[in-house]
XYZ file of N, CA, C and O in Angstrom:
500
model
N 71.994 93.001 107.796
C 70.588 93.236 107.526
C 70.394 94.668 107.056
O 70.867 95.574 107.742
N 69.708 94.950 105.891
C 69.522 96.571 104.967
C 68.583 96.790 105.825
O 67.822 95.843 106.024
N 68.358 97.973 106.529
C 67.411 98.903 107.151
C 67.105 99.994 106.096
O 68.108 100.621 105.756
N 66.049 100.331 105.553
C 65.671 101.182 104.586
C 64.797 101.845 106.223
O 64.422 101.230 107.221
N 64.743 103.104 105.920
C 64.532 104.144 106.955
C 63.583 105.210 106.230
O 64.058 105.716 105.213
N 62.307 105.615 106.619
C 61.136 106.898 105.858
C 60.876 107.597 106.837
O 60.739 107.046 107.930
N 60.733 109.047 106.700
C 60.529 110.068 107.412
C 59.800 110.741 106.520
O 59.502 110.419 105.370
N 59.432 112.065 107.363
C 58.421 112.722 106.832
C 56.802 113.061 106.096
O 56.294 113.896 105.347
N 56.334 111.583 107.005
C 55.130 112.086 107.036
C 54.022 112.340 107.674
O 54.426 112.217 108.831
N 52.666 112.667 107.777
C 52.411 113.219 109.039
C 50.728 113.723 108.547
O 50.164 112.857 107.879
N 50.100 114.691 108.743
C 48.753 115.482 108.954
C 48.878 116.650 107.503
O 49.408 117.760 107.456
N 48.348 116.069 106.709
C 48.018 117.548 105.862
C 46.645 117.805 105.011
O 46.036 116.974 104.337
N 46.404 118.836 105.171
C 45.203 119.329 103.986
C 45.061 119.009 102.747
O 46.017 119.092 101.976
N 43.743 118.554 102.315
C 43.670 118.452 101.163
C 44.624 119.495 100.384
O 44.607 120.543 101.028
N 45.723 119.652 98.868
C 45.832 120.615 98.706
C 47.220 120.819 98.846
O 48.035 121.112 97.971
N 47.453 120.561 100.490
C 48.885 120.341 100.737
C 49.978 119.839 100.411
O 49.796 119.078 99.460
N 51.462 119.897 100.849
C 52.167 118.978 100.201
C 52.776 118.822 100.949
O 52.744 119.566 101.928
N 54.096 117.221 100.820
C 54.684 116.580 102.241
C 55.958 116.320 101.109
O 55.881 116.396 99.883
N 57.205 115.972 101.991
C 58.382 115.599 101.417
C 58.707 114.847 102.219
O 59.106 115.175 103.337
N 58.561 113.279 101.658
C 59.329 111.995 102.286
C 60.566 111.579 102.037
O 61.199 111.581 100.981
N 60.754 111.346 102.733
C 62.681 110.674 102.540
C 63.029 109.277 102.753
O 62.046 108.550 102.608
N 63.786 108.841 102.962
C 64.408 107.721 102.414
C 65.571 107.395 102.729
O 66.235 108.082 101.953
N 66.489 106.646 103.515
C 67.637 106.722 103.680
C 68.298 105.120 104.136
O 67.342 104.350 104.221
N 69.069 104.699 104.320
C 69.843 103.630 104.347
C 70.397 103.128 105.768
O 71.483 103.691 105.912
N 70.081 102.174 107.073
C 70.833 102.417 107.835
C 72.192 101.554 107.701
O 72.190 100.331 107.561
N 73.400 102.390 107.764
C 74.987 101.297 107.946
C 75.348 101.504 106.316
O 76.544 101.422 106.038
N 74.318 101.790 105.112
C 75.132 101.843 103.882
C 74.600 103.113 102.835
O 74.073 104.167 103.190
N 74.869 102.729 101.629
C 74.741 103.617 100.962
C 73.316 103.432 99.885
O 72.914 102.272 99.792
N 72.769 104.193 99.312
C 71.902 103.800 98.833
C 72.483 103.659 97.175
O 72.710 104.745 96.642
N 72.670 102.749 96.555
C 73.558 102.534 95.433
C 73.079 100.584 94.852
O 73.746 99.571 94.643
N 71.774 100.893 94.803
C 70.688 99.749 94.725
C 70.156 100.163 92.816
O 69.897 101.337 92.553
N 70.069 99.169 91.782
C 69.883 99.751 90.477
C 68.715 100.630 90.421
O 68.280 101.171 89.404
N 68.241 100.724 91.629
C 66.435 100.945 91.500
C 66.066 101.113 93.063
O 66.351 100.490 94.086
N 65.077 102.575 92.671
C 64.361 102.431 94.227
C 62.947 102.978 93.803
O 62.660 103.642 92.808
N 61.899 102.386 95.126
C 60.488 102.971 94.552
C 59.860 103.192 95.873
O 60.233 102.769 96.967
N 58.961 103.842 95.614
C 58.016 104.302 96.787
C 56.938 103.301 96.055
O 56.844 103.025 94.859
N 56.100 102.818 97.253
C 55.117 102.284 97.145
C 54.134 103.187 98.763
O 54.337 104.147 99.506
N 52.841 101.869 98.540
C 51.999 102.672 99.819
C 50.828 102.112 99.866
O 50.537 101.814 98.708
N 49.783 101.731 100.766
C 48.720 101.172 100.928
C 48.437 101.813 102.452
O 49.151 102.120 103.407
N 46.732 101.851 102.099
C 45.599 102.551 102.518
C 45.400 101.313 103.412
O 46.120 100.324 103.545
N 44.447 101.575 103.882
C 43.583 101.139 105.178
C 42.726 99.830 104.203
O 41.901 100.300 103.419
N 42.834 98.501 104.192
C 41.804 97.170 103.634
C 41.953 97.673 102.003
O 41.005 97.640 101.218
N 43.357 98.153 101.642
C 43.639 97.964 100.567
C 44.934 97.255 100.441
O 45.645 97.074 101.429
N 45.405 96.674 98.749
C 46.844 95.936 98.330
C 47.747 97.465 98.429
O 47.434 98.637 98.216
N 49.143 96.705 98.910
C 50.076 97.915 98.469
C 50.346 97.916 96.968
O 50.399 96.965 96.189
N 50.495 99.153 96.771
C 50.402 99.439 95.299
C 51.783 100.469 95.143
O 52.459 100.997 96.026
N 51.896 100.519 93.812
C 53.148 101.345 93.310
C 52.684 103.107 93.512
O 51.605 103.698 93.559
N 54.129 103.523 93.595
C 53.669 105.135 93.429
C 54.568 105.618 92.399
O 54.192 106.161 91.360
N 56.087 105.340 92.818
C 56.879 105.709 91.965
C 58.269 105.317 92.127
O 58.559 105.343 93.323
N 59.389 104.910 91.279
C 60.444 104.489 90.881
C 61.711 105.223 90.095
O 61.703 105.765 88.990
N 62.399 105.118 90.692
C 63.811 105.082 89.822
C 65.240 104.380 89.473
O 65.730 103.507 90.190
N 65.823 104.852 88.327
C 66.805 103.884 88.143
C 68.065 104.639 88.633
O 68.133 105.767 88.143
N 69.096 104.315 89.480
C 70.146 104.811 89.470
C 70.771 105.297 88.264
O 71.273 106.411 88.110
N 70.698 104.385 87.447
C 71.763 105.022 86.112
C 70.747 105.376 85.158
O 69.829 104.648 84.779
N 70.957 106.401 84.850
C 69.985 107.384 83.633
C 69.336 107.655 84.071
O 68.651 108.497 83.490
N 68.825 107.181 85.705
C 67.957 108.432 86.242
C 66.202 108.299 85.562
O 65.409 109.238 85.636
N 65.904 107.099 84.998
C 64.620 107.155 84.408
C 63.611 106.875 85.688
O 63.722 105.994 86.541
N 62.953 107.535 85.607
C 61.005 107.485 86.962
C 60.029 106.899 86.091
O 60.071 106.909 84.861
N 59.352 106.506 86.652
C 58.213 105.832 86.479
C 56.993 106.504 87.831
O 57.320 107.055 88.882
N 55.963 106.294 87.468
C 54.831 107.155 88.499
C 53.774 106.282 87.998
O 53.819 105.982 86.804
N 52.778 105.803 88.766
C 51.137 105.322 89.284
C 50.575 106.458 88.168
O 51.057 107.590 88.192
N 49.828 106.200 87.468
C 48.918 107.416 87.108
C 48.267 108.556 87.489
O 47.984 109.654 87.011
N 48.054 107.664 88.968
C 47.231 108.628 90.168
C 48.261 109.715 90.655
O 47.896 110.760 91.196
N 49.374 109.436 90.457
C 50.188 110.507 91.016
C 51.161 111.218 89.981
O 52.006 112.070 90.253
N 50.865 110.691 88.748
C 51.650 111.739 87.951
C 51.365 113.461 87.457
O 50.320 113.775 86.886
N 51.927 113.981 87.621
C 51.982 115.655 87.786
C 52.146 115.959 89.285
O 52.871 116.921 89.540
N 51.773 115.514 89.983
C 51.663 115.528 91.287
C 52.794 115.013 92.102
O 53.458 115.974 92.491
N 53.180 114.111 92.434
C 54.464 113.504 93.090
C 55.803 113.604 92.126
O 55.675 113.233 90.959
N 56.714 113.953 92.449
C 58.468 113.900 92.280
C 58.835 112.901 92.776
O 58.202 112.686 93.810
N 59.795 111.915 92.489
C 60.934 111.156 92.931
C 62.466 111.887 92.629
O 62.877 112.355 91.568
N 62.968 111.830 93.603
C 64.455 112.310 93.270
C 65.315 111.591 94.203
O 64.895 110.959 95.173
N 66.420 111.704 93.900
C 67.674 111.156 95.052
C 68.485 112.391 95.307
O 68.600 113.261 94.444
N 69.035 112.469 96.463
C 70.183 113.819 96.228
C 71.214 112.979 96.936
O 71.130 112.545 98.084
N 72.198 112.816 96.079
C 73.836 111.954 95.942
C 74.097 112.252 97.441
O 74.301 111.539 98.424
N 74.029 113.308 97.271
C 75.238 114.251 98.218
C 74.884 113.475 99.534
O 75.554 112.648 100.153
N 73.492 114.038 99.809
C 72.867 113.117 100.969
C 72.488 112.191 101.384
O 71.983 112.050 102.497
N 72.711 111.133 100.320
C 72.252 109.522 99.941
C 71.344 109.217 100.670
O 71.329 108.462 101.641
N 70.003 110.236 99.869
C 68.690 109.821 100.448
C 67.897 110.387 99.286
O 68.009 111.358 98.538
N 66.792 109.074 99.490
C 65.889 109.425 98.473
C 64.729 110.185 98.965
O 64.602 110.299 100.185
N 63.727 110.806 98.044
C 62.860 111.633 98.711
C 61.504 111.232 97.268
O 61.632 110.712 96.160
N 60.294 111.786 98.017
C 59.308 111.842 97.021
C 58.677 113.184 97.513
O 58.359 113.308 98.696
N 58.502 114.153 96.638
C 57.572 115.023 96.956
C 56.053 115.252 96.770
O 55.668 115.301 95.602
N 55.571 115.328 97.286
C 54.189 115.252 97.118
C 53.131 116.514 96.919
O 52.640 116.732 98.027
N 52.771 117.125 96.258
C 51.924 118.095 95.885
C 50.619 117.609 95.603
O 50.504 116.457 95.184
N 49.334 118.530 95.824
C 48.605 119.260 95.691
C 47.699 117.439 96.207
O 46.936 116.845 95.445
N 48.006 117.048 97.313
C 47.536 115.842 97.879
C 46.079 116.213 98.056
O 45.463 117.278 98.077
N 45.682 114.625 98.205
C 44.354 114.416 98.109
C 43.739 113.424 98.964
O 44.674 112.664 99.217
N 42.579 112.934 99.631
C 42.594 112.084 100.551
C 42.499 111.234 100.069
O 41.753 110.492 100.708
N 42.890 110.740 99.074
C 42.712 108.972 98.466
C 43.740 109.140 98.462
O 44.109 108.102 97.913
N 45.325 110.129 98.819
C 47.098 109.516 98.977
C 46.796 109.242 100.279
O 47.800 108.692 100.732
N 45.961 109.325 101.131
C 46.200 108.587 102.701
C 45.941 107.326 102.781
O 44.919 106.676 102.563
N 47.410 106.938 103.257
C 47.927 105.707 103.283
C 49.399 105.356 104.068
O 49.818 106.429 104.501
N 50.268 104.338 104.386
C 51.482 104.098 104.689
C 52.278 103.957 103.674
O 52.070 103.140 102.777
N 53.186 104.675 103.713
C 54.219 105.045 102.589
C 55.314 104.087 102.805
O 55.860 104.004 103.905
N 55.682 103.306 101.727
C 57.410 102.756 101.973
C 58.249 102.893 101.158
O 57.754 102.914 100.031
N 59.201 102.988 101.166
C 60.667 102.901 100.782
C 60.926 101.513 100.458
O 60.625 100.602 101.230
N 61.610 101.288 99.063
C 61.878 99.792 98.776
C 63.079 99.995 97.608
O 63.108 100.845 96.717
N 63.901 99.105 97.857
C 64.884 99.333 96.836
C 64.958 97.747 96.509
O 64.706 96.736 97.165
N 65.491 98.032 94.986
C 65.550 96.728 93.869
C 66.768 96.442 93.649
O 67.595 97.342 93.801
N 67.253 94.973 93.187
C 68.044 94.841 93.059
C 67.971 94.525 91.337
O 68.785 93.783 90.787
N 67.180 95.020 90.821
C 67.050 94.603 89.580
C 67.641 95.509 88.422
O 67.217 96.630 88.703
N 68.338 95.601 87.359
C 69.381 96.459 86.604
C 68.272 96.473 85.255
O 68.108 97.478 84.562
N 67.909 95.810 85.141
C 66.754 95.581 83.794
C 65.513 95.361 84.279
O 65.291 95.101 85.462
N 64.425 95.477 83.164
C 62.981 95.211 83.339
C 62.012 96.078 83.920
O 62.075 97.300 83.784
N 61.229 95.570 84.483
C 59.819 96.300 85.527
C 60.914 96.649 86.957
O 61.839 96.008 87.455
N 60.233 98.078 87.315
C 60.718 98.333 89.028
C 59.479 98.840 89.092
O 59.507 99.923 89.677
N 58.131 98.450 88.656
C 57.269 98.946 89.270
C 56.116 97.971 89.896
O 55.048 98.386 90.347
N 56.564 96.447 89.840
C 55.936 95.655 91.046
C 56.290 95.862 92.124
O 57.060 96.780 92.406
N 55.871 95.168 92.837
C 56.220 94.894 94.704
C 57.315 93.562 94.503
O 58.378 93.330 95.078
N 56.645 92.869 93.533
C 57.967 91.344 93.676
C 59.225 92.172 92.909
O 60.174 91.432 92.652
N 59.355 93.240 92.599
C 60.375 93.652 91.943
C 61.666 93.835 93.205
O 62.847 93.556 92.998
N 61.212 94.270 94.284
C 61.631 94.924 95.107
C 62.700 93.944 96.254
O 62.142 92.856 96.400
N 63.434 93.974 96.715
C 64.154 93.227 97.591
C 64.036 93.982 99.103
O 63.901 93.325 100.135
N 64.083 94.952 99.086
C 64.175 95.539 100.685
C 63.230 96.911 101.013
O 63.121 98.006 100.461
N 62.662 96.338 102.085
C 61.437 97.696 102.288
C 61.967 98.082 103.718
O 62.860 97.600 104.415
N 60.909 99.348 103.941
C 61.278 100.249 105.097
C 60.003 99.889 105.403
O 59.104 99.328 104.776
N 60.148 100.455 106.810
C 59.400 99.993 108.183
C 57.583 101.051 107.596
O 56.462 100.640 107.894
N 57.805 102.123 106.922
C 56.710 102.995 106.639
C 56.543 104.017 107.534
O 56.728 104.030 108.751
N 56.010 105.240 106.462
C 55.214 106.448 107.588
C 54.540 106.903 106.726
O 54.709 107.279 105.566
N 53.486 106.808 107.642
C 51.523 107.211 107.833
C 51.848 108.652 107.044
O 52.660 109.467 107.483
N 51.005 108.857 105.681
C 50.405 110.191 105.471
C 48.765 110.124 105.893
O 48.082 109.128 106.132
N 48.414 111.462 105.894
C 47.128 111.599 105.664
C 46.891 113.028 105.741
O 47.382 113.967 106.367
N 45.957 112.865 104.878
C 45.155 113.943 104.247
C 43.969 114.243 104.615
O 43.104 113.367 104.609
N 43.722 115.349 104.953
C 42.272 115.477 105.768
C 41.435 116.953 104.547
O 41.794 117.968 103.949
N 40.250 116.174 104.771
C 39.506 116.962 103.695
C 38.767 118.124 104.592
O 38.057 118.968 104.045
């Protein structure tokens, strides 16, 4: 059974910024594709942002482009999203989801094969 694992998130100011992570329990993260997604309080989960293992191409929500990073760091085989200059419409539960998909869209939810359990941001105005 894939345990996808998220840390790092928590209480911040409008303004602020948070760095979530991402990590694998028992393997490696070496999935064609991984994405952050996230849903609010009596909202759908929705996309935030994606990548492809090979070539390294991202994809980002509109709402969060300039603003959020996706990266992986090899070394540490964990993914991370950074989050800048947050706002209280990013408060929401954050997840971790990796694809098994090599072609096409990685920016649905049916794209996705394995999610993490989530952690709560929020943003206080």
């Amino acid at each position: 059974q894939v345990q996808l694992v998220e840390s790092g998130g928590g209480l911040v100011q409008v303004g602020g910024s948070l760095r979530l992570s991402c990590g694998a329990s028992g393997r490696t993260l070496n999935w064609p594709a991984m994405g952050w997604f996230r849903q609010a309080p009596g909202k759908e989960r929705e996309f935030v942002a994606a990548v492809r293992w090979i070539g390294g191409s991202t994809y980002y929500a509109d709402s969060v482009k300039g603003r959020f990073t996706i990266s992986r760091d090899r070394a540490k085989d964990t993914l991370y999203l950074q989050m800048n200059s947050l706002e209280p419409e990013d408060t929401a539960v954050y997840y971790c989801a990796a694809s098994r998909t090599t072609t096409g869209s990685i920016t649905n939810l049916s794209d996705y094969n394995y999610w993490g359990q989530g952690t709560q941001v929020t943003v206080s105005s």
